XYZ file of N, CA and C in Angstrom:
504
model
N 3.121 52.691 63.000
C 4.174 52.082 62.930
C 4.417 50.289 63.250
N 4.801 49.879 62.422
C 4.817 48.192 62.329
C 5.980 47.729 63.358
N 5.466 46.290 63.689
C 6.468 45.643 64.645
C 7.686 45.515 64.026
N 7.899 45.558 62.821
C 9.092 45.153 62.165
C 10.050 46.387 61.983
N 9.678 47.377 62.630
C 10.440 48.614 62.633
C 10.332 49.476 61.259
N 10.022 50.723 61.434
C 10.003 51.433 60.367
C 8.660 51.403 59.655
N 8.867 51.942 58.299
C 7.684 51.818 57.265
C 7.624 50.454 56.589
N 8.162 49.582 57.064
C 8.372 48.429 56.054
C 6.887 47.581 56.150
N 6.635 47.027 54.980
C 5.305 46.486 55.225
C 5.409 45.195 55.907
N 4.245 44.694 56.361
C 4.046 43.357 57.118
C 4.241 42.299 56.261
N 5.145 41.407 56.269
C 5.130 40.329 55.550
C 3.684 39.246 55.860
N 3.416 38.733 54.526
C 2.109 37.934 54.914
C 2.327 36.733 54.081
N 1.894 35.679 54.691
C 2.029 34.243 54.200
C 1.000 33.749 53.753
N 1.003 33.144 52.452
C -0.189 32.538 52.203
C -0.360 30.970 52.656
N -1.261 30.296 52.577
C -1.226 28.824 52.755
C -0.249 28.105 51.783
N -0.406 28.461 50.969
C 0.600 27.997 49.820
C 2.115 28.198 50.003
N 2.569 29.221 50.460
C 3.699 29.476 50.853
C 4.330 28.782 52.086
N 3.418 28.096 52.891
C 3.737 27.264 53.904
C 3.904 25.898 53.537
N 3.419 25.403 52.427
C 3.753 24.043 52.035
C 4.864 23.714 51.023
N 5.680 23.170 51.956
C 7.147 22.646 51.419
C 6.793 22.042 49.859
N 6.018 20.829 50.013
C 5.813 20.005 48.704
C 5.557 21.130 47.509
N 4.667 21.901 47.826
C 4.292 22.901 46.725
C 5.431 23.880 46.246
N 6.357 24.281 47.143
C 7.419 24.848 46.652
C 8.443 24.091 45.886
N 8.733 22.576 46.311
C 9.301 21.966 45.580
C 9.071 21.618 44.311
N 7.633 21.554 44.323
C 6.914 21.073 43.155
C 7.108 22.328 41.885
N 7.259 23.270 42.403
C 7.688 24.537 41.352
C 8.681 24.517 41.277
N 10.074 24.261 42.056
C 11.147 24.307 41.748
C 11.456 23.285 40.849
N 11.083 21.946 40.871
C 11.033 20.627 40.012
C 10.337 21.110 38.566
N 9.500 21.843 38.340
C 8.710 22.407 36.989
C 9.650 23.072 36.474
N 10.473 24.209 37.324
C 11.269 25.282 36.546
C 12.556 24.380 36.098
N 12.907 23.579 36.875
C 14.264 22.625 36.530
C 13.818 21.887 35.038
N 12.474 21.565 35.197
C 12.218 20.655 34.218
C 12.177 21.409 32.564
N 11.737 22.741 33.080
C 11.530 23.495 31.778
C 12.977 23.926 31.370
N 13.896 24.280 32.116
C 15.070 24.736 32.114
C 15.953 23.608 31.300
N 15.889 22.381 31.537
C 16.545 21.110 31.053
C 16.001 20.642 29.589
N 14.663 21.055 29.549
C 14.040 20.806 27.977
C 14.303 21.868 27.079
N 14.597 23.173 27.561
C 14.983 24.092 26.599
C 16.500 23.672 26.123
N 17.593 23.200 27.337
C 18.663 22.979 27.149
C 18.715 21.908 26.008
N 18.061 20.663 26.351
C 18.050 19.441 25.167
C 17.620 20.185 23.806
N 16.796 20.939 23.970
C 16.292 21.522 22.467
C 17.227 22.198 21.694
N 17.955 23.317 22.597
C 19.107 23.771 21.987
C 20.090 23.203 21.941
N 20.786 22.103 22.537
C 22.034 21.148 21.948
C 21.242 20.103 20.902
N 20.027 19.569 20.647
C 19.692 18.947 19.869
C 19.657 19.685 18.298
N 19.218 21.146 18.397
C 19.579 22.175 17.261
C 20.899 22.291 16.756
N 21.836 21.994 17.929
C 23.063 22.310 17.448
C 23.660 20.807 16.824
N 23.409 19.810 17.213
C 23.734 18.818 16.902
C 23.185 18.545 15.531
N 21.986 18.852 15.122
C 21.229 18.699 14.031
C 22.345 19.167 12.797
N 23.034 20.066 13.106
C 23.726 21.325 12.198
C 25.016 20.249 11.865
N 25.649 19.308 12.726
C 26.599 18.750 12.547
C 26.603 17.832 11.608
N 27.840 17.409 10.613
C 27.718 16.246 9.757
C 27.835 14.951 10.660
N 27.137 14.145 9.871
C 26.947 12.768 10.503
C 28.246 11.980 10.200
N 28.711 11.230 11.448
C 29.850 10.718 11.350
C 29.702 9.272 11.607
N 30.353 8.504 10.455
C 30.299 7.170 10.266
C 31.034 6.385 11.623
N 30.747 5.016 11.863
C 31.456 4.607 12.964
C 32.936 4.570 12.543
N 33.702 4.298 11.338
C 34.899 4.309 11.109
C 35.503 5.717 11.352
N 34.767 6.759 11.197
C 35.281 8.044 11.471
C 35.562 8.234 13.066
N 34.529 7.814 13.716
C 34.425 7.880 15.378
C 35.702 7.078 15.649
N 35.801 5.874 15.175
C 37.014 4.861 15.688
C 38.308 5.423 15.227
N 38.314 6.328 14.343
C 39.477 6.568 13.576
C 40.223 5.707 12.743
N 39.394 5.090 12.031
C 39.915 3.977 10.769
C 39.394 4.295 9.445
N 40.080 3.930 8.395
C 39.880 4.449 7.340
C 40.350 3.246 6.189
N 39.752 2.618 5.323
C 40.370 1.547 4.521
C 39.636 2.004 2.947
N 40.607 1.593 2.037
C 40.469 1.734 0.685
C 41.384 0.932 -0.089
N 41.144 1.152 -1.610
C 42.029 0.438 -2.379
C 42.676 1.624 -3.396
N 43.876 1.723 -3.116
C 44.832 2.474 -3.577
C 45.555 2.002 -4.828
N 45.741 3.108 -5.940
C 46.691 2.478 -6.710
C 47.657 3.359 -7.239
N 48.891 2.550 -7.040
C 50.409 3.260 -7.408
C 50.803 2.992 -8.642
N 50.708 3.590 -9.668
C 51.272 3.364 -11.123
C 50.343 2.054 -11.607
N 50.670 1.131 -11.722
C 49.802 0.028 -12.410
C 49.479 -0.989 -11.338
N 49.909 -0.959 -10.129
C 49.799 -1.661 -8.873
C 48.752 -1.413 -7.940
N 47.464 -2.102 -7.538
C 46.714 -1.730 -6.498
C 46.820 -2.263 -5.448
N 46.776 -1.730 -4.138
C 46.982 -2.083 -2.877
C 45.674 -1.538 -1.947
N 45.645 -2.557 -0.863
C 44.671 -2.348 0.111
C 45.230 -1.448 1.206
N 44.708 -0.527 1.550
C 45.212 0.235 2.624
C 44.164 0.466 3.779
N 44.701 0.267 4.997
C 43.994 0.739 6.027
C 44.714 1.697 6.749
N 44.284 2.685 7.381
C 44.640 3.534 8.305
C 44.103 3.702 9.437
N 44.703 3.635 10.516
C 44.244 3.376 11.884
C 44.910 4.564 12.797
N 44.254 5.462 13.158
C 44.929 6.511 14.191
C 45.108 6.249 15.717
N 46.115 6.266 15.893
C 46.583 5.739 17.415
C 46.775 6.927 18.148
N 47.598 7.910 17.513
C 47.945 9.163 18.570
C 49.353 9.418 18.331
N 49.899 10.696 18.527
C 51.254 11.060 18.520
C 52.181 10.189 19.564
N 51.839 10.127 20.743
C 52.023 9.600 21.638
C 52.737 7.937 21.609
N 52.217 7.267 20.410
C 52.723 6.252 20.151
C 53.773 6.212 19.269
N 54.515 5.120 19.490
C 55.983 4.985 18.483
C 55.774 3.532 18.149
N 56.771 3.163 16.818
C 56.837 1.792 16.592
C 57.169 0.834 17.712
N 58.032 1.233 18.711
C 58.509 0.678 19.934
C 57.293 -0.134 20.791
N 56.442 0.682 20.515
C 55.240 0.455 21.804
C 54.034 -0.019 20.874
N 54.120 -0.291 19.535
C 53.037 -0.905 18.930
C 53.487 -2.258 18.196
N 52.335 -3.156 18.478
C 52.619 -4.508 18.208
C 51.645 -4.837 17.204
N 52.257 -5.423 15.816
C 51.130 -5.520 14.625
C 51.239 -7.218 14.485
N 50.047 -8.034 14.629
C 50.200 -9.522 14.659
C 48.946 -9.815 13.587
N 49.362 -10.841 12.631
C 48.301 -11.472 11.642
C 47.853 -13.131 11.814
N 46.921 -13.235 11.892
C 46.877 -14.846 11.781
C 45.514 -15.091 10.568
N 45.853 -15.726 9.657
C 44.706 -15.942 8.651
C 44.951 -14.478 8.073
N 43.536 -13.999 7.918
C 43.135 -12.708 7.781
C 43.040 -11.700 8.743
N 43.338 -12.281 10.005
C 42.641 -11.393 11.274
C 44.080 -10.624 11.954
N 44.027 -9.269 11.609
C 45.165 -8.713 12.074
C 44.590 -7.714 13.330
N 45.852 -8.237 14.254
C 45.587 -7.353 15.613
C 46.634 -6.630 15.976
N 45.994 -5.246 16.707
C 47.117 -4.127 16.801
C 46.744 -4.035 18.188
N 48.148 -3.840 18.783
C 48.132 -3.665 20.211
C 49.139 -2.560 20.787
N 48.762 -1.576 21.061
C 49.586 -0.277 21.578
C 49.323 -0.064 23.027
N 50.650 0.182 23.533
C 50.784 0.854 24.894
C 51.429 1.911 24.727
N 51.017 2.857 25.540
C 51.985 4.317 25.815
C 51.958 4.347 27.446
N 53.118 4.824 27.966
C 53.049 5.126 29.116
C 54.089 6.436 29.399
N 53.549 7.972 29.663
C 54.313 8.941 29.339
C 53.923 9.693 30.636
N 55.273 10.287 30.932
C 55.060 10.922 32.393
C 55.454 12.556 32.001
N 54.870 13.407 32.562
C 55.322 14.869 32.183
C 56.711 15.194 32.833
N 57.430 16.246 32.336
C 58.806 16.478 33.137
C 58.893 16.894 34.257
N 57.779 17.447 34.894
C 57.967 17.778 36.081
C 57.557 16.685 37.169
N 56.970 15.599 36.491
C 56.467 14.329 37.229
C 55.029 14.386 37.779
N 54.184 15.698 37.687
C 52.927 15.853 38.110
C 51.992 15.189 37.477
N 52.118 14.605 36.178
C 50.943 13.916 35.504
C 51.695 12.875 35.027
N 50.623 11.720 34.592
C 51.102 10.657 33.756
C 50.004 10.271 32.887
N 50.277 9.715 31.580
C 49.274 9.564 30.644
C 49.665 7.887 30.463
N 48.515 6.986 30.482
C 48.762 5.803 30.376
C 47.347 5.174 29.623
N 47.803 4.685 28.403
C 46.846 4.527 27.340
C 47.157 3.055 26.572
N 46.048 2.308 26.740
C 46.413 0.648 25.801
C 45.015 0.556 24.970
N 45.515 0.334 23.787
C 44.615 -0.053 22.674
C 44.867 -1.418 21.949
N 43.707 -2.032 21.952
C 43.663 -3.263 21.218
C 42.419 -3.371 19.947
N 42.955 -3.371 18.743
C 41.932 -3.388 17.665
C 42.310 -4.607 16.645
N 40.903 -5.405 16.373
C 41.398 -6.425 15.350
C 40.386 -6.259 14.457
N 41.111 -6.262 12.987
C 40.555 -6.361 11.510
C 40.669 -7.419 10.904
N 39.654 -7.817 10.210
C 39.524 -8.701 9.196
C 40.032 -8.378 7.685
N 40.872 -8.839 7.292
C 41.716 -8.252 5.847
C 40.492 -8.812 4.646
N 40.422 -8.015 3.894
C 39.311 -8.580 2.854
C 40.189 -9.935 1.867
N 39.470 -10.748 1.529
C 40.016 -11.954 0.803
C 40.562 -11.357 -0.428
N 41.307 -12.255 -1.136
C 42.074 -11.927 -2.576
C 43.232 -11.254 -2.089
N 43.782 -10.828 -1.152
C 44.659 -9.958 -0.995
C 45.941 -10.936 -0.805
N 47.285 -10.324 -1.290
C 48.593 -11.302 -1.307
C 49.093 -10.934 0.393
N 48.341 -12.023 1.116
C 48.723 -11.803 2.630
C 50.096 -12.021 2.940
N 51.089 -12.746 2.069
C 52.662 -12.886 2.255
C 53.301 -11.613 2.267
N 52.584 -10.384 2.094
C 53.257 -9.207 1.417
C 52.547 -8.089 2.406
N 52.064 -8.537 3.523
C 51.158 -7.358 4.289
C 52.450 -7.015 5.031
N 52.310 -5.464 5.021
C 53.206 -4.812 5.887
C 52.412 -3.771 6.620
N 53.344 -2.965 7.921
C 52.657 -2.015 8.415
C 53.933 -0.959 8.617
N 53.293 0.382 8.364
C 54.182 1.610 8.460
C 53.483 2.636 9.635
N 54.273 3.372 10.372
C 53.831 4.174 11.011
C 54.344 5.410 11.032
N 53.523 6.529 10.683
C 54.289 8.066 10.401
C 54.323 8.674 11.930
N 55.212 9.697 12.109
C 55.212 10.662 13.217
C 53.724 11.092 13.451
N 52.955 11.204 12.598
C 51.472 11.843 13.233
C 50.623 10.735 13.789
N 51.322 9.601 14.126
C 50.452 8.644 15.132
C 49.542 7.609 14.395
N 49.582 7.642 12.744
C 48.620 7.181 12.030
C 49.457 5.558 11.601
N 48.887 4.637 11.568
C 49.382 3.405 11.517
C 48.541 2.789 10.273
N 49.600 2.394 8.996
C 49.185 2.162 8.073
C 49.530 0.581 8.057
N 48.386 -0.350 7.283
C 48.178 -1.452 6.856
C 48.164 -1.865 5.738
N 48.994 -2.118 4.865
C 49.011 -2.323 3.436
C 49.388 -3.743 2.886
N 48.635 -4.116 1.807
C 48.685 -5.441 1.310
C 48.523 -5.238 -0.038
N 49.154 -5.877 -1.200
C 48.959 -5.789 -2.453
C 47.872 -6.523 -3.050
N 47.229 -6.075 -3.999
C 45.932 -6.705 -4.611
C 46.423 -7.322 -5.872
N 46.379 -8.689 -5.858
C 46.737 -9.262 -7.218
C 45.843 -8.851 -8.317
N 46.566 -8.852 -9.682
C 45.924 -8.640 -10.843
C 44.754 -9.434 -11.006
N 43.306 -8.776 -11.335
C 42.270 -9.891 -11.386
C 41.620 -10.011 -10.202
N 42.100 -9.757 -9.016
C 41.274 -10.056 -8.034
C 40.061 -9.341 -7.436
N 40.125 -7.942 -8.048
C 38.940 -7.251 -7.967
C 38.222 -7.269 -9.220
N 36.827 -7.224 -9.412
C 35.929 -7.281 -10.071
C 35.996 -5.894 -10.933
N 35.571 -6.068 -12.175
C 35.934 -4.699 -12.811
C 34.615 -3.747 -12.785
N 34.889 -2.616 -12.506
C 33.980 -1.450 -12.384
C 32.901 -1.672 -13.331
N 31.634 -1.758 -13.082
C 30.465 -1.717 -14.151
C 30.697 -0.522 -14.732
N 30.449 -0.831 -16.165
C 30.517 0.427 -17.241
C 29.328 1.057 -17.298
N 29.291 2.508 -16.967
C 27.929 3.147 -17.284
C 26.973 2.937 -18.558
N 25.542 2.844 -18.117
C 24.947 2.296 -19.198
C 23.828 3.710 -19.532
N 23.808 3.905 -20.944
C 22.954 5.179 -21.040
C 21.254 4.564 -20.964
N 20.438 5.123 -20.435
C 19.107 4.992 -20.414
C 18.264 5.921 -21.027
N 17.567 5.664 -22.175
C 16.948 6.645 -23.020
C 15.768 7.236 -22.340
N 15.377 8.149 -22.754
C 14.112 8.984 -22.233
C 13.490 8.745 -23.227
N 12.004 8.519 -22.614
C 10.804 8.234 -23.508
C 10.024 9.594 -23.300
N 9.340 9.730 -24.331
C 8.343 11.119 -24.237
C 7.013 10.412 -24.049
N 6.290 11.061 -23.308
C 4.932 10.582 -23.065
C 4.050 11.176 -23.737
């Protein structure tokens, strides 16, 4: 019969099991292995995602749009649905457009509050009709800044050129 009662085996301790630093070292090695596996898995997932451009991350998009025979520059800025024209201010000095927006919303029961403030600055392209710049905001929280492009301001797109193939 053992000192521990019943037929249980007597625990034995090796010198290593008494070494606290060795136990910590083993634990840290296990954690390191788990983190490396986690980073490998996350990197594998991220590798399959499409690459985002800085404009996509910031929620901006600009392009030349044609309506009939008139071309206009259009920039779209995603502010968010909680912004309204009343709490968005757009100013322009020379070609520099500044968008300042503030939203301060309280939940119906008063238990939570959303406060957001955005300031973004953009430099409009040269050769736009700066006197006719306008801003339009939709219910989806997208602010559009538009300016007409005068005729002849844009270079003509290059015409495709056929390159003959030579036989070796």
